[in-house]
PDB file of C-alpha atoms and ligand atoms in Angstrom:
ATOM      1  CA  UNK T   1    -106.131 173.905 106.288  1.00 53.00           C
ATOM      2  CA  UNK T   2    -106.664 170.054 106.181  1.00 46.00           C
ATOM      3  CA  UNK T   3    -107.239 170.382 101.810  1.00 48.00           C
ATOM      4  CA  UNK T   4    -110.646 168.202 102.283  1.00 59.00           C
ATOM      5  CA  UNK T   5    -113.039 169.334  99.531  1.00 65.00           C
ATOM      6  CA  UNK T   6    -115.045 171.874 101.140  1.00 69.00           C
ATOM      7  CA  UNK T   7    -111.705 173.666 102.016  1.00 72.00           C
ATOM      8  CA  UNK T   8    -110.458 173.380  97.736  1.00 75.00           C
ATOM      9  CA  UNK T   9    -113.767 174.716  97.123  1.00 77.00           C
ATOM     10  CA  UNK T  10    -113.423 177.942  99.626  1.00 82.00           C
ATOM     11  CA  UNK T  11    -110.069 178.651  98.256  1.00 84.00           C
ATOM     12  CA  UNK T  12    -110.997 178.195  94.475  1.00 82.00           C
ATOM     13  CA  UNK T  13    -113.702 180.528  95.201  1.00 85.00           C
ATOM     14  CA  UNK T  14    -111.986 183.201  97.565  1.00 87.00           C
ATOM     15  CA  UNK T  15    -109.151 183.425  94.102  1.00 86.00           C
ATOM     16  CA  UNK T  16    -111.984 183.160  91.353  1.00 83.00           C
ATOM     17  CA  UNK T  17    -112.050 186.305  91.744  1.00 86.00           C
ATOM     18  CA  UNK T  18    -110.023 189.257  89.887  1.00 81.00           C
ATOM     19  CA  UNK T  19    -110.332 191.837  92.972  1.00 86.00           C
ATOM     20  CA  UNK T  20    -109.528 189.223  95.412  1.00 89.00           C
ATOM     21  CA  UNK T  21    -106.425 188.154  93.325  1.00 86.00           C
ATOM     22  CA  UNK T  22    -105.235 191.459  92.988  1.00 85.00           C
ATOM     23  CA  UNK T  23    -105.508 191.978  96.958  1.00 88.00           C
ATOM     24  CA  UNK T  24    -103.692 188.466  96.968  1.00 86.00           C
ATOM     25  CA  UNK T  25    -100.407 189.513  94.850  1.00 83.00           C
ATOM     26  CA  UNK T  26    -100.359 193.101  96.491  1.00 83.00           C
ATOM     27  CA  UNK T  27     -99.657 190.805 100.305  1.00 86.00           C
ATOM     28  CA  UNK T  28     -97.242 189.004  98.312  1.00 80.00           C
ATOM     29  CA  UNK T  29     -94.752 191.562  98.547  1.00 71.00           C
ATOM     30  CA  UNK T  30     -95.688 192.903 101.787  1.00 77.00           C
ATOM     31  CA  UNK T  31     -98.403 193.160 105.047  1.00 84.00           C
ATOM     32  CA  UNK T  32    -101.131 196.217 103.694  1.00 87.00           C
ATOM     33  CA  UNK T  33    -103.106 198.467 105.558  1.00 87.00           C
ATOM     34  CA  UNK T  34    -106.990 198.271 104.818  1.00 88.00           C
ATOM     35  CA  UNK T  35    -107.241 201.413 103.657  1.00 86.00           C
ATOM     36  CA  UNK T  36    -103.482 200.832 101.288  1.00 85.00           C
ATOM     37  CA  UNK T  37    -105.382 198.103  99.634  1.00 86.00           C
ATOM     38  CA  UNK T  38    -108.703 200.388  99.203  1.00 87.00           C
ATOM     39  CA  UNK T  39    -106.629 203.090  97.675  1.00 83.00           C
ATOM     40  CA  UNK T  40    -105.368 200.390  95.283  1.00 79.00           C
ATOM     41  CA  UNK T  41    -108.515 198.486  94.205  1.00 79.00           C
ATOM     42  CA  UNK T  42    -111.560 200.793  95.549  1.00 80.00           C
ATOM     43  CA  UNK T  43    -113.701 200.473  98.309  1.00 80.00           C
ATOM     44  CA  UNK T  44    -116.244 198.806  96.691  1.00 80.00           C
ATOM     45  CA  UNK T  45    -117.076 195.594  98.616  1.00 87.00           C
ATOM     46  CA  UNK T  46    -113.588 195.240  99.574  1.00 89.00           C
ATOM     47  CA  UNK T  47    -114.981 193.958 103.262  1.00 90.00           C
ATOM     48  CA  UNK T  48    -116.992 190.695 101.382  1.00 90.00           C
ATOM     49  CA  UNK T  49    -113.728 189.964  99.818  1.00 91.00           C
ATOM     50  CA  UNK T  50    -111.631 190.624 102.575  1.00 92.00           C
ATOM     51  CA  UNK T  51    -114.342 188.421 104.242  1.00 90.00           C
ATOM     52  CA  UNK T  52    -113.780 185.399 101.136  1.00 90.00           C
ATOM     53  CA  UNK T  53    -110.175 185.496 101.745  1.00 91.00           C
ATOM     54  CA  UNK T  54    -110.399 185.146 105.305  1.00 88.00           C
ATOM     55  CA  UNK T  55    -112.711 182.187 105.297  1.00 87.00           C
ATOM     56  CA  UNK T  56    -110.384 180.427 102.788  1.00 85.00           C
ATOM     57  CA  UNK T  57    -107.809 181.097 105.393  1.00 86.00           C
ATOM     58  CA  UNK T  58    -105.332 182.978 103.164  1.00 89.00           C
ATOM     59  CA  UNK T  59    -105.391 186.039 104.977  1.00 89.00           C
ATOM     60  CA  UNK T  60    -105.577 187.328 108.253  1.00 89.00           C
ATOM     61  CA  UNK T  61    -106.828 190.738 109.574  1.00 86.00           C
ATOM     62  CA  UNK T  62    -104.908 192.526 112.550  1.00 84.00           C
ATOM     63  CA  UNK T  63    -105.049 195.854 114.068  1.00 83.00           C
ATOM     64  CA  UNK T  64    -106.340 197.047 110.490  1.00 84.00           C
ATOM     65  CA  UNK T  65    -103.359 195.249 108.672  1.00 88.00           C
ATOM     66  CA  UNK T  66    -103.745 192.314 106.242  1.00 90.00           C
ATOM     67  CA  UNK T  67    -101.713 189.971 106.347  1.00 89.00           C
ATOM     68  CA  UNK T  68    -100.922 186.231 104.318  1.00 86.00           C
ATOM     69  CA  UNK T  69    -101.737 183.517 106.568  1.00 84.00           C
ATOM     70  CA  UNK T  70     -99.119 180.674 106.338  1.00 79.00           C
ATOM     71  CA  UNK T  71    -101.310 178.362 104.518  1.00 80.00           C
ATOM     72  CA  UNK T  72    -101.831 182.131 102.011  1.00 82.00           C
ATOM     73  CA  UNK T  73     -98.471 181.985 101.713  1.00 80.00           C
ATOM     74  CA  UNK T  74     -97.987 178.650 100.832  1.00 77.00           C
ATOM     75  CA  UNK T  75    -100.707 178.876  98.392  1.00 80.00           C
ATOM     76  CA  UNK T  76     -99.092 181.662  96.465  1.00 80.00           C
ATOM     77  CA  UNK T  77     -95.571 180.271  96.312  1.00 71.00           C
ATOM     78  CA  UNK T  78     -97.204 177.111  94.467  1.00 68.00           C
ATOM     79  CA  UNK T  79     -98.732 179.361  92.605  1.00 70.00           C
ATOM     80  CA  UNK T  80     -95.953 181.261  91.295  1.00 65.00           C
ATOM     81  CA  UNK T  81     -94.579 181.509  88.142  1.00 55.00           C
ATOM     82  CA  UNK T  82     -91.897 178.461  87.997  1.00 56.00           C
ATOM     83  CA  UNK T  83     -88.303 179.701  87.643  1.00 57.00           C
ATOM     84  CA  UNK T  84     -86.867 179.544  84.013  1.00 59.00           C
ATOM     85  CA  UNK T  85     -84.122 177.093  84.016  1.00 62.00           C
ATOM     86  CA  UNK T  86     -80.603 178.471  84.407  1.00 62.00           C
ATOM     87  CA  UNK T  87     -78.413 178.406  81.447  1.00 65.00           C
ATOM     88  CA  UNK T  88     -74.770 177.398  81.465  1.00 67.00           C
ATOM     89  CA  UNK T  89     -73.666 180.970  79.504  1.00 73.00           C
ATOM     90  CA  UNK T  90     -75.070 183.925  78.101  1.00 76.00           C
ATOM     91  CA  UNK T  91     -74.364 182.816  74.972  1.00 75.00           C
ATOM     92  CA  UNK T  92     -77.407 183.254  72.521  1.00 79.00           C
ATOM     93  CA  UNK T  93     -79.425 185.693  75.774  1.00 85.00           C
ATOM     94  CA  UNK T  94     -80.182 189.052  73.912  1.00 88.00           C
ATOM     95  CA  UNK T  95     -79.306 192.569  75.307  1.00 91.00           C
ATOM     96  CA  UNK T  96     -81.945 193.939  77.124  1.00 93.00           C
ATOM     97  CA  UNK T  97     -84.039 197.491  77.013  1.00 93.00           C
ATOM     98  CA  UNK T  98     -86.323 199.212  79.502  1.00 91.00           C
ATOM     99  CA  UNK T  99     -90.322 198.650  78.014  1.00 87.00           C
ATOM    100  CA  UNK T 100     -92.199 200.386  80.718  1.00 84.00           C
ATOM    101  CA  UNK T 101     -92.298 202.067  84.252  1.00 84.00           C
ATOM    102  CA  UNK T 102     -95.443 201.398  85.142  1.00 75.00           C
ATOM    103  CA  UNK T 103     -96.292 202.177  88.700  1.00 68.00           C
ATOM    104  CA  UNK T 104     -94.962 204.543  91.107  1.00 71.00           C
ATOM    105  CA  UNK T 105     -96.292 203.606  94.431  1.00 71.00           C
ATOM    106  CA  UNK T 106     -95.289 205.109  98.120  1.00 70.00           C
ATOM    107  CA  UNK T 107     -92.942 202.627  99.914  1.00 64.00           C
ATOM    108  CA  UNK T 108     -94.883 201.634 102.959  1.00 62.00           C
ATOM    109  CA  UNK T 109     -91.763 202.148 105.092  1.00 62.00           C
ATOM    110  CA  UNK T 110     -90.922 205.784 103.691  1.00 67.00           C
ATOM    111  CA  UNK T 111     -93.939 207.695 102.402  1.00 69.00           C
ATOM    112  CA  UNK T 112     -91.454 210.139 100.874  1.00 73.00           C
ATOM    113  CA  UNK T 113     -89.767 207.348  99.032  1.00 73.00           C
ATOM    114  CA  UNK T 114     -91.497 205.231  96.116  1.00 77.00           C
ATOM    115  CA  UNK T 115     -91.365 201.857  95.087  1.00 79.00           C
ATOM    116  CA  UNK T 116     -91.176 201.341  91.707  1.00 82.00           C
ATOM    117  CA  UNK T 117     -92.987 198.290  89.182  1.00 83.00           C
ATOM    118  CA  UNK T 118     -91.074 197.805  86.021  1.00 88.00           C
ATOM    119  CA  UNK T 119     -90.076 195.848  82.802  1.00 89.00           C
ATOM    120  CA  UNK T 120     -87.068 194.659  81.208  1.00 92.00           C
ATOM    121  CA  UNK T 121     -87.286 193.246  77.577  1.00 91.00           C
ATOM    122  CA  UNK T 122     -86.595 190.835  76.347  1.00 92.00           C
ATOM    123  CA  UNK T 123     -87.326 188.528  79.659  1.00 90.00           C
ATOM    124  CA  UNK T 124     -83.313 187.414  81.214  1.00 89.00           C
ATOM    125  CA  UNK T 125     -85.247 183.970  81.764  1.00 84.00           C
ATOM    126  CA  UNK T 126     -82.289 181.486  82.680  1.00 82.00           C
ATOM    127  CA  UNK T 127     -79.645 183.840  82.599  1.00 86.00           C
ATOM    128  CA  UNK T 128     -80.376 185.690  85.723  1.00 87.00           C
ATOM    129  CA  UNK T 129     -78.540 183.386  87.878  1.00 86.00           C
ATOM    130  CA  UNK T 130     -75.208 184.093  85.685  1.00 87.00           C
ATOM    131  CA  UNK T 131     -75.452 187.546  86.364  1.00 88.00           C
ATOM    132  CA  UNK T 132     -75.362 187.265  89.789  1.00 87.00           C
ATOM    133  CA  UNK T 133     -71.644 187.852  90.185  1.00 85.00           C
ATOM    134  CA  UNK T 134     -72.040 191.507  88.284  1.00 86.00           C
ATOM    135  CA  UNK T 135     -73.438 193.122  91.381  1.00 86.00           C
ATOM    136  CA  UNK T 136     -71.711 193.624  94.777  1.00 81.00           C
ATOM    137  CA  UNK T 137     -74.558 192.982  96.359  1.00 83.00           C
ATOM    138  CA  UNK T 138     -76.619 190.378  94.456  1.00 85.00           C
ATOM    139  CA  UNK T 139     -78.141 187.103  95.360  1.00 83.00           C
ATOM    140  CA  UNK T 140     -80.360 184.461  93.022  1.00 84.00           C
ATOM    141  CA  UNK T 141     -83.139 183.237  94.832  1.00 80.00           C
ATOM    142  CA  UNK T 142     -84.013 179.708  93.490  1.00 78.00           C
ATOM    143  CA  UNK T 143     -87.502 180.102  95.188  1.00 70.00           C
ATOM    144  CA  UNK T 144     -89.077 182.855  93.097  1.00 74.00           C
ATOM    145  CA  UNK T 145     -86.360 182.899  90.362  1.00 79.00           C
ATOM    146  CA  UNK T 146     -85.532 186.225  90.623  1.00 85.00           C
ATOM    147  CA  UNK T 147     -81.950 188.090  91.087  1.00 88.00           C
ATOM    148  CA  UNK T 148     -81.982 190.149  94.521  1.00 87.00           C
ATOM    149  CA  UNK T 149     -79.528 193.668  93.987  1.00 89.00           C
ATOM    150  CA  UNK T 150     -78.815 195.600  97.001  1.00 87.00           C
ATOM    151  CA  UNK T 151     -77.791 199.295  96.147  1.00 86.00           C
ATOM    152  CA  UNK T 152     -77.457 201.563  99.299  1.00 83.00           C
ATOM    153  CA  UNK T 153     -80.806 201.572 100.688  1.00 81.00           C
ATOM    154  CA  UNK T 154     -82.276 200.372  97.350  1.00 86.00           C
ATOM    155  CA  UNK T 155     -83.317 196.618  97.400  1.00 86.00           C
ATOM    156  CA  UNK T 156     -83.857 195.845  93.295  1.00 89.00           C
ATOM    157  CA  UNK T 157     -85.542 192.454  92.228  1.00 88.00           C
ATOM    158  CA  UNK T 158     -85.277 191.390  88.954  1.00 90.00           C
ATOM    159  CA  UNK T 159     -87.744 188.100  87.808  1.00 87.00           C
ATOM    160  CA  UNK T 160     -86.498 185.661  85.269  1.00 85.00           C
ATOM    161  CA  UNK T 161     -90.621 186.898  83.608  1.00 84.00           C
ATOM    162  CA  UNK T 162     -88.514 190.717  83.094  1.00 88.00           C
ATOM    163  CA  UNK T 163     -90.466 192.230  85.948  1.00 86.00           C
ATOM    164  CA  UNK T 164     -88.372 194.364  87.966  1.00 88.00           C
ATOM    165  CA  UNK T 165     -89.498 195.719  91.328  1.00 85.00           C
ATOM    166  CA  UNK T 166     -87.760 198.558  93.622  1.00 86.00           C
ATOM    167  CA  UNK T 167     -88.055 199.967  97.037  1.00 82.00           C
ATOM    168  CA  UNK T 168     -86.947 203.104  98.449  1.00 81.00           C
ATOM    169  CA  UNK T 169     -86.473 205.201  95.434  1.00 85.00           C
ATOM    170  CA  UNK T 170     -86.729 208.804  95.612  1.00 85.00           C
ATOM    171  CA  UNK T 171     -88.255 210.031  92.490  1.00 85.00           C
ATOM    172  CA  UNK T 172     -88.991 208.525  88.774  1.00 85.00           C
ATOM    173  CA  UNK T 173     -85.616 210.699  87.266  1.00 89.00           C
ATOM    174  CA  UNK T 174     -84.135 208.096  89.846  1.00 90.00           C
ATOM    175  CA  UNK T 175     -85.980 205.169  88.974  1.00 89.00           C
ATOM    176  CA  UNK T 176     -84.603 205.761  85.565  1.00 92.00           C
ATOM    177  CA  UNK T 177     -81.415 206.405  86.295  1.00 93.00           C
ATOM    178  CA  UNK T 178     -81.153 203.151  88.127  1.00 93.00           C
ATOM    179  CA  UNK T 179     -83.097 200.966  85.550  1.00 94.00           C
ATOM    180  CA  UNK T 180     -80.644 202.342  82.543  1.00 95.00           C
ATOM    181  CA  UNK T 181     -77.160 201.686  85.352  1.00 93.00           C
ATOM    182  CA  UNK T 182     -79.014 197.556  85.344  1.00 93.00           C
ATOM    183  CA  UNK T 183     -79.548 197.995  81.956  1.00 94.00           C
ATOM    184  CA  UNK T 184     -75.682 198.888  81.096  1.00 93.00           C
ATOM    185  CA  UNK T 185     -74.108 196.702  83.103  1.00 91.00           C
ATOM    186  CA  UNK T 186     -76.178 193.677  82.177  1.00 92.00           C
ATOM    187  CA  UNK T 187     -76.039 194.464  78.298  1.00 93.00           C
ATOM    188  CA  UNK T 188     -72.158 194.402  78.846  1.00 89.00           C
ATOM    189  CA  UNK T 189     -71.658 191.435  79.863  1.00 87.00           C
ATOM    190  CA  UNK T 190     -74.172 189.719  77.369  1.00 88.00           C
ATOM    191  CA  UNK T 191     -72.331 191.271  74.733  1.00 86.00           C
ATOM    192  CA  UNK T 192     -69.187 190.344  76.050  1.00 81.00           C
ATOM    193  CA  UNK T 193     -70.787 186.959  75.850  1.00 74.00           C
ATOM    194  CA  UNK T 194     -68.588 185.871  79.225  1.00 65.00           C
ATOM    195  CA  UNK T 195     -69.526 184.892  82.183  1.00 67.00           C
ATOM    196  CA  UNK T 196     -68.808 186.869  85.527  1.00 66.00           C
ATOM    197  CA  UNK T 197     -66.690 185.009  87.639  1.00 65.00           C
ATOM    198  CA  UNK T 198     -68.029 184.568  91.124  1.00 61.00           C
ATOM    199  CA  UNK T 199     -67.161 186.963  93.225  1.00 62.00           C
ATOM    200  CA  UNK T 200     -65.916 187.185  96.622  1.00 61.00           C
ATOM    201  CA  UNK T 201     -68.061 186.990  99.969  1.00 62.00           C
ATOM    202  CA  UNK T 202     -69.253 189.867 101.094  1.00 69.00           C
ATOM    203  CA  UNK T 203     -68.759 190.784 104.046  1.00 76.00           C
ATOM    204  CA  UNK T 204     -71.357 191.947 106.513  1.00 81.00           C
ATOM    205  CA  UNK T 205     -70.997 193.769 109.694  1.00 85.00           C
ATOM    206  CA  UNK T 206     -72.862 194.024 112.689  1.00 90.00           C
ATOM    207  CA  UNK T 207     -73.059 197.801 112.311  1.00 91.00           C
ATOM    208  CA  UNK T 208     -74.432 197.216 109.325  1.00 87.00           C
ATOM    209  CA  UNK T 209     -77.280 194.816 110.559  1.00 92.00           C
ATOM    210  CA  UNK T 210     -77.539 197.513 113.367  1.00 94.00           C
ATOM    211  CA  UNK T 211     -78.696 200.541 110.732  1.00 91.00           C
ATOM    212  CA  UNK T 212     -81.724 198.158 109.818  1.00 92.00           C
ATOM    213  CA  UNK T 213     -83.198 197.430 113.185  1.00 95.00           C
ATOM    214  CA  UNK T 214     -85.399 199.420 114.882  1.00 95.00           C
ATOM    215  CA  UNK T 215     -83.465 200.842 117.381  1.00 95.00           C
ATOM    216  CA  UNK T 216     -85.744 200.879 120.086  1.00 95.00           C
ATOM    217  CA  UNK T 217     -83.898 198.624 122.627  1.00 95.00           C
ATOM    218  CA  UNK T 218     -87.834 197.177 123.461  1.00 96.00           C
ATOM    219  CA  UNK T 219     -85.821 193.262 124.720  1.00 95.00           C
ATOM    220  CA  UNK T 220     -88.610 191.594 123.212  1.00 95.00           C
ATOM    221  CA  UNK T 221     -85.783 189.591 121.213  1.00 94.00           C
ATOM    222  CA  UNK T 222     -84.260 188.470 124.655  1.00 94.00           C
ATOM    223  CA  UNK T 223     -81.525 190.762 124.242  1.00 94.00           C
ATOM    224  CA  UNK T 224     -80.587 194.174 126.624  1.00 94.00           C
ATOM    225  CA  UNK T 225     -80.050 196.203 122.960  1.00 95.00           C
ATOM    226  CA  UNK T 226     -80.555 195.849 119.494  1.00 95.00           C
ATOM    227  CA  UNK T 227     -77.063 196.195 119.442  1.00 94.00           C
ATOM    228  CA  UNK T 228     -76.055 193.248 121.287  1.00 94.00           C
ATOM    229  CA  UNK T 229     -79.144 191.413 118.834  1.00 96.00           C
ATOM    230  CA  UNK T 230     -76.853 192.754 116.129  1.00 94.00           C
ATOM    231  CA  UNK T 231     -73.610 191.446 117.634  1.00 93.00           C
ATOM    232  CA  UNK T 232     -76.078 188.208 118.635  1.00 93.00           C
ATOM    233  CA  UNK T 233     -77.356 187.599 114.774  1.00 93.00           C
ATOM    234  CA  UNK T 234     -73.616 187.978 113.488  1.00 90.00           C
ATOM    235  CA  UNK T 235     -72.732 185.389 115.487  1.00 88.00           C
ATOM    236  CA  UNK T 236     -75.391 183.071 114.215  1.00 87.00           C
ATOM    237  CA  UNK T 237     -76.249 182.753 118.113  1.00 90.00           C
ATOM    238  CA  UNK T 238     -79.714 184.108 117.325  1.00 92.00           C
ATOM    239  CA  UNK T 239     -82.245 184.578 114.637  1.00 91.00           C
ATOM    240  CA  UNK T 240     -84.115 187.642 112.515  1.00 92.00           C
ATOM    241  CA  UNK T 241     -87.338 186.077 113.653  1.00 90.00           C
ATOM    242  CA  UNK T 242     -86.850 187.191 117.626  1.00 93.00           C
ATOM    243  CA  UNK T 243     -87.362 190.913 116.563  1.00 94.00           C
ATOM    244  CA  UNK T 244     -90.616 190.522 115.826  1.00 92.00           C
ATOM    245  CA  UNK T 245     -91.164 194.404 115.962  1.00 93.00           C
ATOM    246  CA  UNK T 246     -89.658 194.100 113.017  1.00 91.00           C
ATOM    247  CA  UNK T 247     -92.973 192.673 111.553  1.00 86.00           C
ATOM    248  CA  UNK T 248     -94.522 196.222 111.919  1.00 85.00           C
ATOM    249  CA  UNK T 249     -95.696 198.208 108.282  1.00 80.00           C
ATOM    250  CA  UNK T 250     -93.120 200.551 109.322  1.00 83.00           C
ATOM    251  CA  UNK T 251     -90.451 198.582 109.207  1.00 86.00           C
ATOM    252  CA  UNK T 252     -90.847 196.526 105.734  1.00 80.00           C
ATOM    253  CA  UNK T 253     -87.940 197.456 103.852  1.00 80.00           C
ATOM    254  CA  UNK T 254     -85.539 197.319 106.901  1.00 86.00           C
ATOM    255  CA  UNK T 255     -86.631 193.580 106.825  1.00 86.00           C
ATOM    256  CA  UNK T 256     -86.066 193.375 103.214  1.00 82.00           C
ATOM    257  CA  UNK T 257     -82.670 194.276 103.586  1.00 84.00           C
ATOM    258  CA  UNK T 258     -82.124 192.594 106.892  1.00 89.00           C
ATOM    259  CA  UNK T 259     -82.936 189.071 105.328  1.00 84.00           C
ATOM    260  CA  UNK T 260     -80.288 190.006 102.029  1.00 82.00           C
ATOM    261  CA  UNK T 261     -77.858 190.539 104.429  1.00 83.00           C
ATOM    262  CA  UNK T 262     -78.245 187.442 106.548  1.00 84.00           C
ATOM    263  CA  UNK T 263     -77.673 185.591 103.387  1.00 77.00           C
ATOM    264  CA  UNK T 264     -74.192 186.796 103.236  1.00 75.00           C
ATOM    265  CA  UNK T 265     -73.552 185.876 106.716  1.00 72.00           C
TER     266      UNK T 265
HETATM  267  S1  SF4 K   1     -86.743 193.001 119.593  1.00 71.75           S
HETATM  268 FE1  SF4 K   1     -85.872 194.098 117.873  1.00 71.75          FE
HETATM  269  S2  SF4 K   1     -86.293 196.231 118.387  1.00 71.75           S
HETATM  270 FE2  SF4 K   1     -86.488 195.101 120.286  1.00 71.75          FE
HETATM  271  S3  SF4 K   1     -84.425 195.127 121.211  1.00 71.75           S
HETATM  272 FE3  SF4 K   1     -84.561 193.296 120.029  1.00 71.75          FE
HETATM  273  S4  SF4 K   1     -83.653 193.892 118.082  1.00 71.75           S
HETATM  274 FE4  SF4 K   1     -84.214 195.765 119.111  1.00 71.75          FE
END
């Protein structure tokens, strides 16, 4: 998209839309099948705004999968609610309670498992980043202010807005369970009022990376196995981007994961 006027218009019209924006913020998390999204929102006239969004160029429509274009992409990061600005303790941040649950939804990788929409209150705003260090498995991402747990197969995301979002979970007594752990172990270090220290590196193996790829020794990454891509990405003497079965519906949450864990490499 070259931004000349004609372009601005498409794409202020394609998102002046509720339905359309809704369709918009469910790619944000992940590629949808057409008929995902029509369970979501209804069927009604979801083709003319499947049809906006395209001719804005935001989305694109393959083998019955939506998907962000690039330029989509773009669009919605800029849109995005800015990252509250980290604070230097948690001195003064106030404990936090569960307010809702409010959508259990099948994970697109697992249809047995759910993935979960919920709310912490009060909002951890700039003190996410601090709590980073609580969690083994925890990284701050600057870009969508929002504190990335990894829990088993679990992958939790918790925005700086008190949204919290999780994949793979096996039932709502879980959900809970999970929610209240975050909740505890967050509320103790606020009221400790200290800082975590950082922690050390994890460290990631390529066994590890193994469990998350798809196993199917298809070469399309250049490599004879995905275990030598494994052994390969480990090394840094390749990148995540080669297995580009890895793109597939099935496969989202593996993904997920797979980029957490390069971030430790
Ligand atoms: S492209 Fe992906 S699935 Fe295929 S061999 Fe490489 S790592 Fe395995």
């Amino acid at each position: 998209m070259s931004g000349s006027p004609a372009e601005v218009k498409l794409v202020s019209n394609a998102m002046a839309n509720i339905t359309r924006r809704k369709i918009m913020a469910m790619l944000v998390e992940n590629n949808r099948k057409k008929d995902e999204i029509e369970k979501a929102i209804g069927a009604s006239m979801l083709d003319y705004h499947l049809q906006m969004l395209q001719q804005a160029g935001l989305v694109d429509l393959k083998a019955g999968t939506v998907i962000l274009t690039d330029f989509g992409k773009n669009f919605m990061e800029s849109k995005a609610e800015k990252p509250a600005e980290v604070k230097k303790d948690l001195i003064g941040t106030k404990p936090i309670e569960i307010a809702e649950i409010r959508q259990l939804l099948p994970c697109i990788a697992d249809k047995t498992k759910f993935r979960i929409i919920a709310k912490f209150s009060p909002p951890l705003g700039g003190a996410l980043k601090l709590l980073e260090p609580l969690f083994p498995r925890a990284r701050y991402s600057e870009k969508i202010g929002a504190l990335i747990i990894q829990r088993g197969t679990i992958l939790i995301t918790i925005y700086s807005s008190g949204n919290v979002t999780m994949t793979m979970i096996k039932s709502e007594a879980e959900a809970k369970e999970t929610l209240e752990e975050l909740k505890n172990t967050i509320n103790e270090a606020i009221v400790k009022g200290v800082t975590p220290v950082p922690r050390e590196k994890v460290k990631v193996d390529h066994m590890e990376i193994y469990e998350y790829l798809p196993k199917t020794d298809c070469k399309i990454c250049g490599e004879q196995s995905c275990y030598s891509f494994a052994i390969r990405l480990i090394g840094r003497e390749t990148t995540l981007d080669k297995c580009t079965p890895l793109l597939e519906t099935k496969y989202a949450t593996n993904i997920e994961h797979l980029r957490v864990l390069m971030e430790y490499l």
